[in-house]
């Protein structure tokens, strides 16, 4: 039996939802407290603990190398069940959590062994848009202005009706200027580009038509996993700022350094994806910290069925 045949994603999905819930709940005493490192480590430890309860033999292929708990190469699960690739961001938005700003969440994806591309912790140029237009409507080979015009034409609207989301970074200023010259609206975010990419899959409800710009490559693989579940499109190309980063990429097993990856090349088989809100976003409600309870909202998706489930979880909170 192949790893793909043994991937009982329906049985694992709810357990995976519990993993991100546990990581988010561990943030109850870290939101707004200013300690990024402690928050990240607490989330990673909680995620590892909950994964140890699941029947799987997982290897972390996308992880948090600053954490002993969820570093790349770590084995997770209870040692029984299928061999799986595991991609995690125990706390997407450490700064957002520390400052109690929107868009922080805990994230995990899981797929059969050998089906998720292992990328180094460098930058990736990203492009994402919804599945309501063909995949080749917009490509990374196009300049930003051409992307806007192409997407507008495919959607039967004017460029001014397109909204593009980017990370607010100095490196993106020329791109932002070019986008605004087309008449498109630009929505800037400080961090949290996984949620921003996911929002592109449902532009009618989120108001975001397209995501572009450079950000972390590991987050790009997680975003591709989410878009595979939602039927949206994603492209990514690794960016090198030094020879050391090229060497690091070769060491990870990648030979085509300048390759433009599609969603299905980054995640080649069925995948399950789960995320729990830590702070509020347009994607998920953040954790509610009431005197008597904690409450979370979790997004759980399976690419095999295209199912999307939202779960609200409330747990009593011990009074101090």
PDB file of C-alpha atoms in Angstrom:
ATOM      1  CA  UNK A   1       0.000   0.000   0.000  1.00  0.00           C
ATOM      2  CA  UNK A   2       1.383   3.418  -0.972  1.00  0.00           C
ATOM      3  CA  UNK A   3       1.569   6.352   1.409  1.00  0.00           C
ATOM      4  CA  UNK A   4      -1.160   8.012  -0.629  1.00  0.00           C
ATOM      5  CA  UNK A   5      -3.461   4.991  -0.312  1.00  0.00           C
ATOM      6  CA  UNK A   6      -2.793   4.889   3.423  1.00  0.00           C
ATOM      7  CA  UNK A   7      -3.599   8.572   3.896  1.00  0.00           C
ATOM      8  CA  UNK A   8      -6.915   8.425   5.718  1.00  0.00           C
ATOM      9  CA  UNK A   9      -7.402  12.181   5.663  1.00  0.00           C
ATOM     10  CA  UNK A  10     -11.018  12.024   6.808  1.00  0.00           C
ATOM     11  CA  UNK A  11      -9.977  10.254  10.014  1.00  0.00           C
ATOM     12  CA  UNK A  12      -7.053  12.600  10.635  1.00  0.00           C
ATOM     13  CA  UNK A  13      -8.796  15.876   9.849  1.00  0.00           C
ATOM     14  CA  UNK A  14     -10.571  16.418  13.153  1.00  0.00           C
ATOM     15  CA  UNK A  15      -7.435  15.495  15.043  1.00  0.00           C
ATOM     16  CA  UNK A  16      -5.520  18.044  13.021  1.00  0.00           C
ATOM     17  CA  UNK A  17      -8.103  20.653  13.947  1.00  0.00           C
ATOM     18  CA  UNK A  18      -7.434  19.874  17.587  1.00  0.00           C
ATOM     19  CA  UNK A  19      -3.692  20.401  17.027  1.00  0.00           C
ATOM     20  CA  UNK A  20      -4.123  24.002  15.893  1.00  0.00           C
ATOM     21  CA  UNK A  21      -6.761  24.636  18.576  1.00  0.00           C
ATOM     22  CA  UNK A  22      -4.318  23.517  21.257  1.00  0.00           C
ATOM     23  CA  UNK A  23      -1.572  25.741  19.853  1.00  0.00           C
ATOM     24  CA  UNK A  24      -3.922  28.738  19.751  1.00  0.00           C
ATOM     25  CA  UNK A  25      -5.176  28.133  23.292  1.00  0.00           C
ATOM     26  CA  UNK A  26      -1.584  28.176  24.506  1.00  0.00           C
ATOM     27  CA  UNK A  27      -1.498  31.851  23.443  1.00  0.00           C
ATOM     28  CA  UNK A  28      -4.050  32.941  26.052  1.00  0.00           C
ATOM     29  CA  UNK A  29      -1.401  34.525  28.269  1.00  0.00           C
ATOM     30  CA  UNK A  30       0.851  35.781  25.448  1.00  0.00           C
ATOM     31  CA  UNK A  31      -1.460  37.937  23.299  1.00  0.00           C
ATOM     32  CA  UNK A  32      -0.400  41.555  23.692  1.00  0.00           C
ATOM     33  CA  UNK A  33       2.377  40.711  26.168  1.00  0.00           C
ATOM     34  CA  UNK A  34       5.256  41.684  23.855  1.00  0.00           C
ATOM     35  CA  UNK A  35       7.253  38.432  24.065  1.00  0.00           C
ATOM     36  CA  UNK A  36       7.424  37.029  20.523  1.00  0.00           C
ATOM     37  CA  UNK A  37       9.916  34.261  21.250  1.00  0.00           C
ATOM     38  CA  UNK A  38       8.070  32.882  24.268  1.00  0.00           C
ATOM     39  CA  UNK A  39       4.769  32.894  22.368  1.00  0.00           C
ATOM     40  CA  UNK A  40       6.266  31.055  19.392  1.00  0.00           C
ATOM     41  CA  UNK A  41       7.879  28.420  21.601  1.00  0.00           C
ATOM     42  CA  UNK A  42       4.670  27.863  23.576  1.00  0.00           C
ATOM     43  CA  UNK A  43       2.677  27.335  20.380  1.00  0.00           C
ATOM     44  CA  UNK A  44       5.257  24.882  18.997  1.00  0.00           C
ATOM     45  CA  UNK A  45       5.340  22.882  22.229  1.00  0.00           C
ATOM     46  CA  UNK A  46       1.540  22.672  22.355  1.00  0.00           C
ATOM     47  CA  UNK A  47       1.401  21.580  18.713  1.00  0.00           C
ATOM     48  CA  UNK A  48       3.995  18.847  19.255  1.00  0.00           C
ATOM     49  CA  UNK A  49       2.178  17.558  22.341  1.00  0.00           C
ATOM     50  CA  UNK A  50      -1.158  17.285  20.560  1.00  0.00           C
ATOM     51  CA  UNK A  51       0.402  15.671  17.474  1.00  0.00           C
ATOM     52  CA  UNK A  52       1.861  12.964  19.728  1.00  0.00           C
ATOM     53  CA  UNK A  53      -1.713  11.772  20.376  1.00  0.00           C
ATOM     54  CA  UNK A  54      -2.440  11.074  16.700  1.00  0.00           C
ATOM     55  CA  UNK A  55      -1.923   7.776  14.862  1.00  0.00           C
ATOM     56  CA  UNK A  56       0.666   8.905  12.333  1.00  0.00           C
ATOM     57  CA  UNK A  57       4.369   8.847  11.567  1.00  0.00           C
ATOM     58  CA  UNK A  58       4.995  12.384  10.453  1.00  0.00           C
ATOM     59  CA  UNK A  59       8.137  14.189   9.393  1.00  0.00           C
ATOM     60  CA  UNK A  60       8.218  17.982   9.606  1.00  0.00           C
ATOM     61  CA  UNK A  61       9.178  19.225   6.125  1.00  0.00           C
ATOM     62  CA  UNK A  62       8.103  22.834   6.706  1.00  0.00           C
ATOM     63  CA  UNK A  63       8.669  23.956  10.264  1.00  0.00           C
ATOM     64  CA  UNK A  64      10.076  26.351  12.794  1.00  0.00           C
ATOM     65  CA  UNK A  65      13.842  25.899  12.985  1.00  0.00           C
ATOM     66  CA  UNK A  66      14.048  28.251  15.970  1.00  0.00           C
ATOM     67  CA  UNK A  67      12.019  25.754  17.989  1.00  0.00           C
ATOM     68  CA  UNK A  68      13.254  22.420  19.301  1.00  0.00           C
ATOM     69  CA  UNK A  69       9.681  21.141  19.104  1.00  0.00           C
ATOM     70  CA  UNK A  70       8.727  21.681  15.449  1.00  0.00           C
ATOM     71  CA  UNK A  71      12.039  22.014  13.579  1.00  0.00           C
ATOM     72  CA  UNK A  72      12.424  20.627  10.056  1.00  0.00           C
ATOM     73  CA  UNK A  73      13.269  16.933  10.226  1.00  0.00           C
ATOM     74  CA  UNK A  74      11.539  16.324  13.559  1.00  0.00           C
ATOM     75  CA  UNK A  75       9.349  13.232  13.825  1.00  0.00           C
ATOM     76  CA  UNK A  76       5.811  13.782  15.110  1.00  0.00           C
ATOM     77  CA  UNK A  77       2.857  11.571  15.916  1.00  0.00           C
ATOM     78  CA  UNK A  78       2.636   8.480  18.110  1.00  0.00           C
ATOM     79  CA  UNK A  79       4.691   6.287  15.791  1.00  0.00           C
ATOM     80  CA  UNK A  80       1.826   4.253  14.326  1.00  0.00           C
ATOM     81  CA  UNK A  81      -0.217   4.809  11.187  1.00  0.00           C
ATOM     82  CA  UNK A  82       0.758   6.336   7.825  1.00  0.00           C
ATOM     83  CA  UNK A  83       4.005   8.120   7.000  1.00  0.00           C
ATOM     84  CA  UNK A  84       3.155  11.746   6.252  1.00  0.00           C
ATOM     85  CA  UNK A  85       4.714  15.090   5.382  1.00  0.00           C
ATOM     86  CA  UNK A  86       3.855  17.749   7.940  1.00  0.00           C
ATOM     87  CA  UNK A  87       4.047  21.498   7.293  1.00  0.00           C
ATOM     88  CA  UNK A  88       3.557  23.838  10.227  1.00  0.00           C
ATOM     89  CA  UNK A  89       3.680  27.434  11.265  1.00  0.00           C
ATOM     90  CA  UNK A  90       2.997  27.085  14.994  1.00  0.00           C
ATOM     91  CA  UNK A  91       2.347  30.815  15.230  1.00  0.00           C
ATOM     92  CA  UNK A  92       1.896  32.682  11.958  1.00  0.00           C
ATOM     93  CA  UNK A  93       2.321  36.246  13.135  1.00  0.00           C
ATOM     94  CA  UNK A  94       4.529  36.217  16.231  1.00  0.00           C
ATOM     95  CA  UNK A  95       4.807  40.007  16.147  1.00  0.00           C
ATOM     96  CA  UNK A  96       1.069  40.316  15.582  1.00  0.00           C
ATOM     97  CA  UNK A  97       0.439  38.166  18.659  1.00  0.00           C
ATOM     98  CA  UNK A  98       2.906  40.065  20.813  1.00  0.00           C
ATOM     99  CA  UNK A  99       1.287  43.368  19.839  1.00  0.00           C
ATOM    100  CA  UNK A 100      -2.324  42.065  19.745  1.00  0.00           C
ATOM    101  CA  UNK A 101      -2.704  42.991  16.078  1.00  0.00           C
ATOM    102  CA  UNK A 102      -4.961  41.258  13.502  1.00  0.00           C
ATOM    103  CA  UNK A 103      -4.131  38.195  11.363  1.00  0.00           C
ATOM    104  CA  UNK A 104      -2.250  35.925  13.810  1.00  0.00           C
ATOM    105  CA  UNK A 105      -3.140  32.234  13.649  1.00  0.00           C
ATOM    106  CA  UNK A 106      -1.777  28.732  14.146  1.00  0.00           C
ATOM    107  CA  UNK A 107      -1.381  26.658  10.969  1.00  0.00           C
ATOM    108  CA  UNK A 108      -0.722  23.060   9.936  1.00  0.00           C
ATOM    109  CA  UNK A 109      -1.012  20.988   6.758  1.00  0.00           C
ATOM    110  CA  UNK A 110      -0.486  17.284   6.213  1.00  0.00           C
ATOM    111  CA  UNK A 111      -0.082  15.135   3.092  1.00  0.00           C
ATOM    112  CA  UNK A 112       1.310  11.703   2.100  1.00  0.00           C
ATOM    113  CA  UNK A 113       5.059  11.271   2.540  1.00  0.00           C
ATOM    114  CA  UNK A 114       7.122  12.841  -0.231  1.00  0.00           C
ATOM    115  CA  UNK A 115       4.340  15.026  -1.655  1.00  0.00           C
ATOM    116  CA  UNK A 116       5.102  18.428  -0.117  1.00  0.00           C
ATOM    117  CA  UNK A 117       8.056  20.399  -1.483  1.00  0.00           C
ATOM    118  CA  UNK A 118      10.647  21.085   1.183  1.00  0.00           C
ATOM    119  CA  UNK A 119      11.909  24.628   0.726  1.00  0.00           C
ATOM    120  CA  UNK A 120      14.558  26.456   2.745  1.00  0.00           C
ATOM    121  CA  UNK A 121      13.794  29.393   5.000  1.00  0.00           C
ATOM    122  CA  UNK A 122      14.405  32.051   2.356  1.00  0.00           C
ATOM    123  CA  UNK A 123      12.124  34.362   0.366  1.00  0.00           C
ATOM    124  CA  UNK A 124       9.626  33.363  -2.312  1.00  0.00           C
ATOM    125  CA  UNK A 125       7.923  35.544  -4.901  1.00  0.00           C
ATOM    126  CA  UNK A 126       4.219  34.691  -4.642  1.00  0.00           C
ATOM    127  CA  UNK A 127       1.117  35.142  -6.740  1.00  0.00           C
ATOM    128  CA  UNK A 128      -2.367  33.953  -5.801  1.00  0.00           C
ATOM    129  CA  UNK A 129      -5.900  34.442  -7.105  1.00  0.00           C
ATOM    130  CA  UNK A 130      -9.244  32.679  -7.057  1.00  0.00           C
ATOM    131  CA  UNK A 131     -10.323  29.617  -8.962  1.00  0.00           C
ATOM    132  CA  UNK A 132     -13.155  31.459 -10.702  1.00  0.00           C
ATOM    133  CA  UNK A 133     -10.764  32.175 -13.608  1.00  0.00           C
ATOM    134  CA  UNK A 134      -8.339  29.812 -15.429  1.00  0.00           C
ATOM    135  CA  UNK A 135      -4.941  29.173 -13.851  1.00  0.00           C
ATOM    136  CA  UNK A 136      -3.038  30.788 -16.726  1.00  0.00           C
ATOM    137  CA  UNK A 137      -5.016  34.040 -16.527  1.00  0.00           C
ATOM    138  CA  UNK A 138      -2.241  35.626 -14.470  1.00  0.00           C
ATOM    139  CA  UNK A 139       1.365  34.420 -14.188  1.00  0.00           C
ATOM    140  CA  UNK A 140       4.558  35.380 -12.400  1.00  0.00           C
ATOM    141  CA  UNK A 141       6.118  36.166 -15.782  1.00  0.00           C
ATOM    142  CA  UNK A 142       3.785  39.177 -16.098  1.00  0.00           C
ATOM    143  CA  UNK A 143       4.611  42.542 -14.572  1.00  0.00           C
ATOM    144  CA  UNK A 144       2.232  43.709 -11.797  1.00  0.00           C
ATOM    145  CA  UNK A 145       0.219  46.092 -14.010  1.00  0.00           C
ATOM    146  CA  UNK A 146      -0.313  43.411 -16.666  1.00  0.00           C
ATOM    147  CA  UNK A 147      -1.527  41.021 -13.987  1.00  0.00           C
ATOM    148  CA  UNK A 148      -4.206  43.477 -12.901  1.00  0.00           C
ATOM    149  CA  UNK A 149      -5.398  44.119 -16.444  1.00  0.00           C
ATOM    150  CA  UNK A 150      -5.430  40.396 -17.281  1.00  0.00           C
ATOM    151  CA  UNK A 151      -7.429  39.485 -14.195  1.00  0.00           C
ATOM    152  CA  UNK A 152      -9.874  42.338 -14.758  1.00  0.00           C
ATOM    153  CA  UNK A 153     -10.436  41.223 -18.363  1.00  0.00           C
ATOM    154  CA  UNK A 154     -11.048  37.620 -17.285  1.00  0.00           C
ATOM    155  CA  UNK A 155     -13.514  38.738 -14.615  1.00  0.00           C
ATOM    156  CA  UNK A 156     -15.302  41.144 -16.945  1.00  0.00           C
ATOM    157  CA  UNK A 157     -14.571  44.233 -14.872  1.00  0.00           C
ATOM    158  CA  UNK A 158     -12.331  47.289 -14.916  1.00  0.00           C
ATOM    159  CA  UNK A 159      -8.862  47.372 -13.280  1.00  0.00           C
ATOM    160  CA  UNK A 160     -10.279  49.800 -10.719  1.00  0.00           C
ATOM    161  CA  UNK A 161     -12.549  46.995  -9.512  1.00  0.00           C
ATOM    162  CA  UNK A 162      -9.560  44.779  -8.627  1.00  0.00           C
ATOM    163  CA  UNK A 163      -8.067  44.748  -5.113  1.00  0.00           C
ATOM    164  CA  UNK A 164      -4.539  43.429  -4.620  1.00  0.00           C
ATOM    165  CA  UNK A 165      -3.079  42.517  -1.236  1.00  0.00           C
ATOM    166  CA  UNK A 166       0.627  42.865  -0.387  1.00  0.00           C
ATOM    167  CA  UNK A 167       2.893  42.944   2.621  1.00  0.00           C
ATOM    168  CA  UNK A 168       3.771  46.543   3.464  1.00  0.00           C
ATOM    169  CA  UNK A 169       7.518  46.435   2.926  1.00  0.00           C
ATOM    170  CA  UNK A 170      10.017  48.893   1.383  1.00  0.00           C
ATOM    171  CA  UNK A 171      10.886  46.286  -1.262  1.00  0.00           C
ATOM    172  CA  UNK A 172       7.287  46.394  -2.496  1.00  0.00           C
ATOM    173  CA  UNK A 173       7.022  50.172  -2.985  1.00  0.00           C
ATOM    174  CA  UNK A 174       7.710  50.061  -6.776  1.00  0.00           C
ATOM    175  CA  UNK A 175       5.149  47.275  -7.170  1.00  0.00           C
ATOM    176  CA  UNK A 176       2.570  49.193  -5.156  1.00  0.00           C
ATOM    177  CA  UNK A 177       3.082  52.286  -7.311  1.00  0.00           C
ATOM    178  CA  UNK A 178       2.674  50.268 -10.513  1.00  0.00           C
ATOM    179  CA  UNK A 179      -0.516  48.656  -9.229  1.00  0.00           C
ATOM    180  CA  UNK A 180      -2.051  51.975  -8.244  1.00  0.00           C
ATOM    181  CA  UNK A 181      -1.290  53.431 -11.667  1.00  0.00           C
ATOM    182  CA  UNK A 182      -3.701  50.887 -13.144  1.00  0.00           C
ATOM    183  CA  UNK A 183      -6.452  52.171 -10.858  1.00  0.00           C
ATOM    184  CA  UNK A 184      -6.462  49.002  -8.749  1.00  0.00           C
ATOM    185  CA  UNK A 185      -6.915  49.215  -4.999  1.00  0.00           C
ATOM    186  CA  UNK A 186      -4.042  48.020  -2.829  1.00  0.00           C
ATOM    187  CA  UNK A 187      -4.630  46.487   0.586  1.00  0.00           C
ATOM    188  CA  UNK A 188      -1.470  46.485   2.698  1.00  0.00           C
ATOM    189  CA  UNK A 189      -0.848  44.120   5.585  1.00  0.00           C
ATOM    190  CA  UNK A 190       1.953  44.171   8.151  1.00  0.00           C
ATOM    191  CA  UNK A 191       2.320  40.369   8.493  1.00  0.00           C
ATOM    192  CA  UNK A 192       0.352  37.168   7.989  1.00  0.00           C
ATOM    193  CA  UNK A 193       0.454  36.444   4.272  1.00  0.00           C
ATOM    194  CA  UNK A 194      -0.972  32.898   4.570  1.00  0.00           C
ATOM    195  CA  UNK A 195      -4.351  34.355   5.551  1.00  0.00           C
ATOM    196  CA  UNK A 196      -4.037  36.969   2.795  1.00  0.00           C
ATOM    197  CA  UNK A 197      -3.489  34.273   0.159  1.00  0.00           C
ATOM    198  CA  UNK A 198      -6.447  32.243   1.427  1.00  0.00           C
ATOM    199  CA  UNK A 199      -8.660  35.327   1.174  1.00  0.00           C
ATOM    200  CA  UNK A 200      -8.021  35.421  -2.581  1.00  0.00           C
ATOM    201  CA  UNK A 201      -9.927  32.163  -2.990  1.00  0.00           C
ATOM    202  CA  UNK A 202     -13.232  33.870  -2.117  1.00  0.00           C
ATOM    203  CA  UNK A 203     -12.986  37.455  -3.392  1.00  0.00           C
ATOM    204  CA  UNK A 204     -16.742  37.942  -3.290  1.00  0.00           C
ATOM    205  CA  UNK A 205     -16.734  37.694   0.498  1.00  0.00           C
ATOM    206  CA  UNK A 206     -13.249  39.009   1.341  1.00  0.00           C
ATOM    207  CA  UNK A 207     -12.867  41.778  -1.244  1.00  0.00           C
ATOM    208  CA  UNK A 208      -9.334  40.584  -2.143  1.00  0.00           C
ATOM    209  CA  UNK A 209      -8.879  39.492  -5.762  1.00  0.00           C
ATOM    210  CA  UNK A 210      -5.162  38.814  -5.881  1.00  0.00           C
ATOM    211  CA  UNK A 211      -2.106  38.498  -3.663  1.00  0.00           C
ATOM    212  CA  UNK A 212       1.429  39.206  -4.846  1.00  0.00           C
ATOM    213  CA  UNK A 213       4.889  40.059  -3.572  1.00  0.00           C
ATOM    214  CA  UNK A 214       7.723  38.337  -1.747  1.00  0.00           C
ATOM    215  CA  UNK A 215       7.597  36.682   1.646  1.00  0.00           C
ATOM    216  CA  UNK A 216       8.738  33.557   3.449  1.00  0.00           C
ATOM    217  CA  UNK A 217       9.060  30.461   1.258  1.00  0.00           C
ATOM    218  CA  UNK A 218       7.846  28.008   3.952  1.00  0.00           C
ATOM    219  CA  UNK A 219       4.665  30.058   4.310  1.00  0.00           C
ATOM    220  CA  UNK A 220       4.295  29.783   0.534  1.00  0.00           C
ATOM    221  CA  UNK A 221       4.024  25.997   0.724  1.00  0.00           C
ATOM    222  CA  UNK A 222       1.388  26.268   3.458  1.00  0.00           C
ATOM    223  CA  UNK A 223      -0.520  28.810   1.382  1.00  0.00           C
ATOM    224  CA  UNK A 224      -0.379  26.491  -1.636  1.00  0.00           C
ATOM    225  CA  UNK A 225      -1.817  23.675   0.507  1.00  0.00           C
ATOM    226  CA  UNK A 226      -4.725  25.891   1.529  1.00  0.00           C
ATOM    227  CA  UNK A 227      -5.388  26.990  -2.046  1.00  0.00           C
ATOM    228  CA  UNK A 228      -5.361  23.351  -3.181  1.00  0.00           C
ATOM    229  CA  UNK A 229      -8.194  22.717  -0.731  1.00  0.00           C
ATOM    230  CA  UNK A 230     -10.129  25.787  -1.905  1.00  0.00           C
ATOM    231  CA  UNK A 231      -9.530  25.420  -5.628  1.00  0.00           C
ATOM    232  CA  UNK A 232      -7.622  28.695  -5.882  1.00  0.00           C
ATOM    233  CA  UNK A 233      -4.438  29.296  -7.876  1.00  0.00           C
ATOM    234  CA  UNK A 234      -0.940  29.835  -6.493  1.00  0.00           C
ATOM    235  CA  UNK A 235       2.486  30.354  -8.037  1.00  0.00           C
ATOM    236  CA  UNK A 236       5.813  30.637  -6.255  1.00  0.00           C
ATOM    237  CA  UNK A 237       9.448  31.208  -7.196  1.00  0.00           C
ATOM    238  CA  UNK A 238      12.354  31.157  -4.767  1.00  0.00           C
ATOM    239  CA  UNK A 239      14.373  34.358  -4.389  1.00  0.00           C
ATOM    240  CA  UNK A 240      18.084  34.357  -3.558  1.00  0.00           C
ATOM    241  CA  UNK A 241      19.791  37.240  -1.797  1.00  0.00           C
ATOM    242  CA  UNK A 242      23.170  35.542  -1.544  1.00  0.00           C
ATOM    243  CA  UNK A 243      25.210  32.552  -2.735  1.00  0.00           C
ATOM    244  CA  UNK A 244      24.638  31.013   0.692  1.00  0.00           C
ATOM    245  CA  UNK A 245      20.900  30.908   0.018  1.00  0.00           C
ATOM    246  CA  UNK A 246      21.497  29.164  -3.315  1.00  0.00           C
ATOM    247  CA  UNK A 247      23.669  26.611  -1.529  1.00  0.00           C
ATOM    248  CA  UNK A 248      20.987  26.144   1.129  1.00  0.00           C
ATOM    249  CA  UNK A 249      18.412  25.512  -1.582  1.00  0.00           C
ATOM    250  CA  UNK A 250      20.560  22.884  -3.282  1.00  0.00           C
ATOM    251  CA  UNK A 251      21.152  21.239   0.086  1.00  0.00           C
ATOM    252  CA  UNK A 252      17.390  20.915   0.551  1.00  0.00           C
ATOM    253  CA  UNK A 253      17.219  18.793  -2.601  1.00  0.00           C
ATOM    254  CA  UNK A 254      16.019  21.410  -5.095  1.00  0.00           C
ATOM    255  CA  UNK A 255      17.921  21.374  -8.402  1.00  0.00           C
ATOM    256  CA  UNK A 256      15.920  23.783 -10.580  1.00  0.00           C
ATOM    257  CA  UNK A 257      16.734  26.920  -8.615  1.00  0.00           C
ATOM    258  CA  UNK A 258      14.788  29.348 -10.808  1.00  0.00           C
ATOM    259  CA  UNK A 259      11.718  27.191 -11.301  1.00  0.00           C
ATOM    260  CA  UNK A 260       8.268  28.745 -11.051  1.00  0.00           C
ATOM    261  CA  UNK A 261       6.174  26.337  -9.019  1.00  0.00           C
ATOM    262  CA  UNK A 262       2.445  25.883  -9.433  1.00  0.00           C
ATOM    263  CA  UNK A 263       0.190  25.023  -6.529  1.00  0.00           C
ATOM    264  CA  UNK A 264       0.130  21.349  -7.524  1.00  0.00           C
ATOM    265  CA  UNK A 265       3.904  21.196  -7.855  1.00  0.00           C
ATOM    266  CA  UNK A 266       4.398  22.485  -4.326  1.00  0.00           C
ATOM    267  CA  UNK A 267       1.787  20.038  -2.984  1.00  0.00           C
ATOM    268  CA  UNK A 268       1.504  17.082  -5.346  1.00  0.00           C
ATOM    269  CA  UNK A 269      -1.153  14.947  -3.607  1.00  0.00           C
ATOM    270  CA  UNK A 270      -4.222  15.369  -1.443  1.00  0.00           C
ATOM    271  CA  UNK A 271      -3.700  17.526   1.623  1.00  0.00           C
ATOM    272  CA  UNK A 272      -5.545  18.550   4.757  1.00  0.00           C
ATOM    273  CA  UNK A 273      -5.145  22.052   6.140  1.00  0.00           C
ATOM    274  CA  UNK A 274      -6.163  23.531   9.482  1.00  0.00           C
ATOM    275  CA  UNK A 275      -5.816  26.972  11.047  1.00  0.00           C
ATOM    276  CA  UNK A 276      -7.094  28.512  14.283  1.00  0.00           C
ATOM    277  CA  UNK A 277      -7.397  32.241  14.834  1.00  0.00           C
ATOM    278  CA  UNK A 278      -5.250  33.802  17.554  1.00  0.00           C
ATOM    279  CA  UNK A 279      -6.204  37.412  16.816  1.00  0.00           C
ATOM    280  CA  UNK A 280      -9.087  38.611  14.639  1.00  0.00           C
ATOM    281  CA  UNK A 281      -8.803  38.555  10.849  1.00  0.00           C
ATOM    282  CA  UNK A 282     -11.102  38.555   7.855  1.00  0.00           C
ATOM    283  CA  UNK A 283     -10.498  34.801   7.701  1.00  0.00           C
ATOM    284  CA  UNK A 284     -10.993  33.726  11.319  1.00  0.00           C
ATOM    285  CA  UNK A 285     -12.198  35.194  14.573  1.00  0.00           C
ATOM    286  CA  UNK A 286      -9.436  35.505  17.127  1.00  0.00           C
ATOM    287  CA  UNK A 287      -9.464  33.827  20.510  1.00  0.00           C
ATOM    288  CA  UNK A 288     -12.054  35.104  22.945  1.00  0.00           C
ATOM    289  CA  UNK A 289     -10.571  35.433  26.431  1.00  0.00           C
ATOM    290  CA  UNK A 290     -13.505  35.789  28.798  1.00  0.00           C
ATOM    291  CA  UNK A 291     -13.279  35.587  32.617  1.00  0.00           C
ATOM    292  CA  UNK A 292     -14.791  32.116  32.663  1.00  0.00           C
ATOM    293  CA  UNK A 293     -13.793  30.571  29.322  1.00  0.00           C
ATOM    294  CA  UNK A 294     -11.618  30.616  26.214  1.00  0.00           C
ATOM    295  CA  UNK A 295     -13.138  30.265  22.758  1.00  0.00           C
ATOM    296  CA  UNK A 296     -11.510  29.637  19.387  1.00  0.00           C
ATOM    297  CA  UNK A 297     -12.555  29.392  15.741  1.00  0.00           C
ATOM    298  CA  UNK A 298     -10.882  26.842  13.468  1.00  0.00           C
ATOM    299  CA  UNK A 299     -10.874  26.410   9.694  1.00  0.00           C
ATOM    300  CA  UNK A 300     -10.475  22.792   8.556  1.00  0.00           C
ATOM    301  CA  UNK A 301     -10.199  21.855   4.860  1.00  0.00           C
ATOM    302  CA  UNK A 302      -9.604  18.723   2.750  1.00  0.00           C
ATOM    303  CA  UNK A 303      -8.499  18.891  -0.872  1.00  0.00           C
ATOM    304  CA  UNK A 304      -9.827  15.401  -1.645  1.00  0.00           C
ATOM    305  CA  UNK A 305     -13.441  16.479  -1.132  1.00  0.00           C
ATOM    306  CA  UNK A 306     -13.141  20.265  -1.288  1.00  0.00           C
ATOM    307  CA  UNK A 307     -14.821  20.381   2.106  1.00  0.00           C
ATOM    308  CA  UNK A 308     -14.480  23.448   4.311  1.00  0.00           C
ATOM    309  CA  UNK A 309     -15.503  23.235   7.949  1.00  0.00           C
ATOM    310  CA  UNK A 310     -15.542  25.980  10.564  1.00  0.00           C
ATOM    311  CA  UNK A 311     -15.537  24.902  14.186  1.00  0.00           C
ATOM    312  CA  UNK A 312     -16.090  26.933  17.317  1.00  0.00           C
ATOM    313  CA  UNK A 313     -14.607  25.534  20.514  1.00  0.00           C
ATOM    314  CA  UNK A 314     -15.187  26.763  24.053  1.00  0.00           C
ATOM    315  CA  UNK A 315     -13.360  25.527  27.138  1.00  0.00           C
ATOM    316  CA  UNK A 316     -13.741  26.628  30.782  1.00  0.00           C
ATOM    317  CA  UNK A 317     -10.924  28.796  32.037  1.00  0.00           C
ATOM    318  CA  UNK A 318      -9.532  28.391  35.524  1.00  0.00           C
ATOM    319  CA  UNK A 319      -9.876  31.554  37.584  1.00  0.00           C
ATOM    320  CA  UNK A 320      -6.624  32.905  38.955  1.00  0.00           C
TER     321      UNK A 320
END
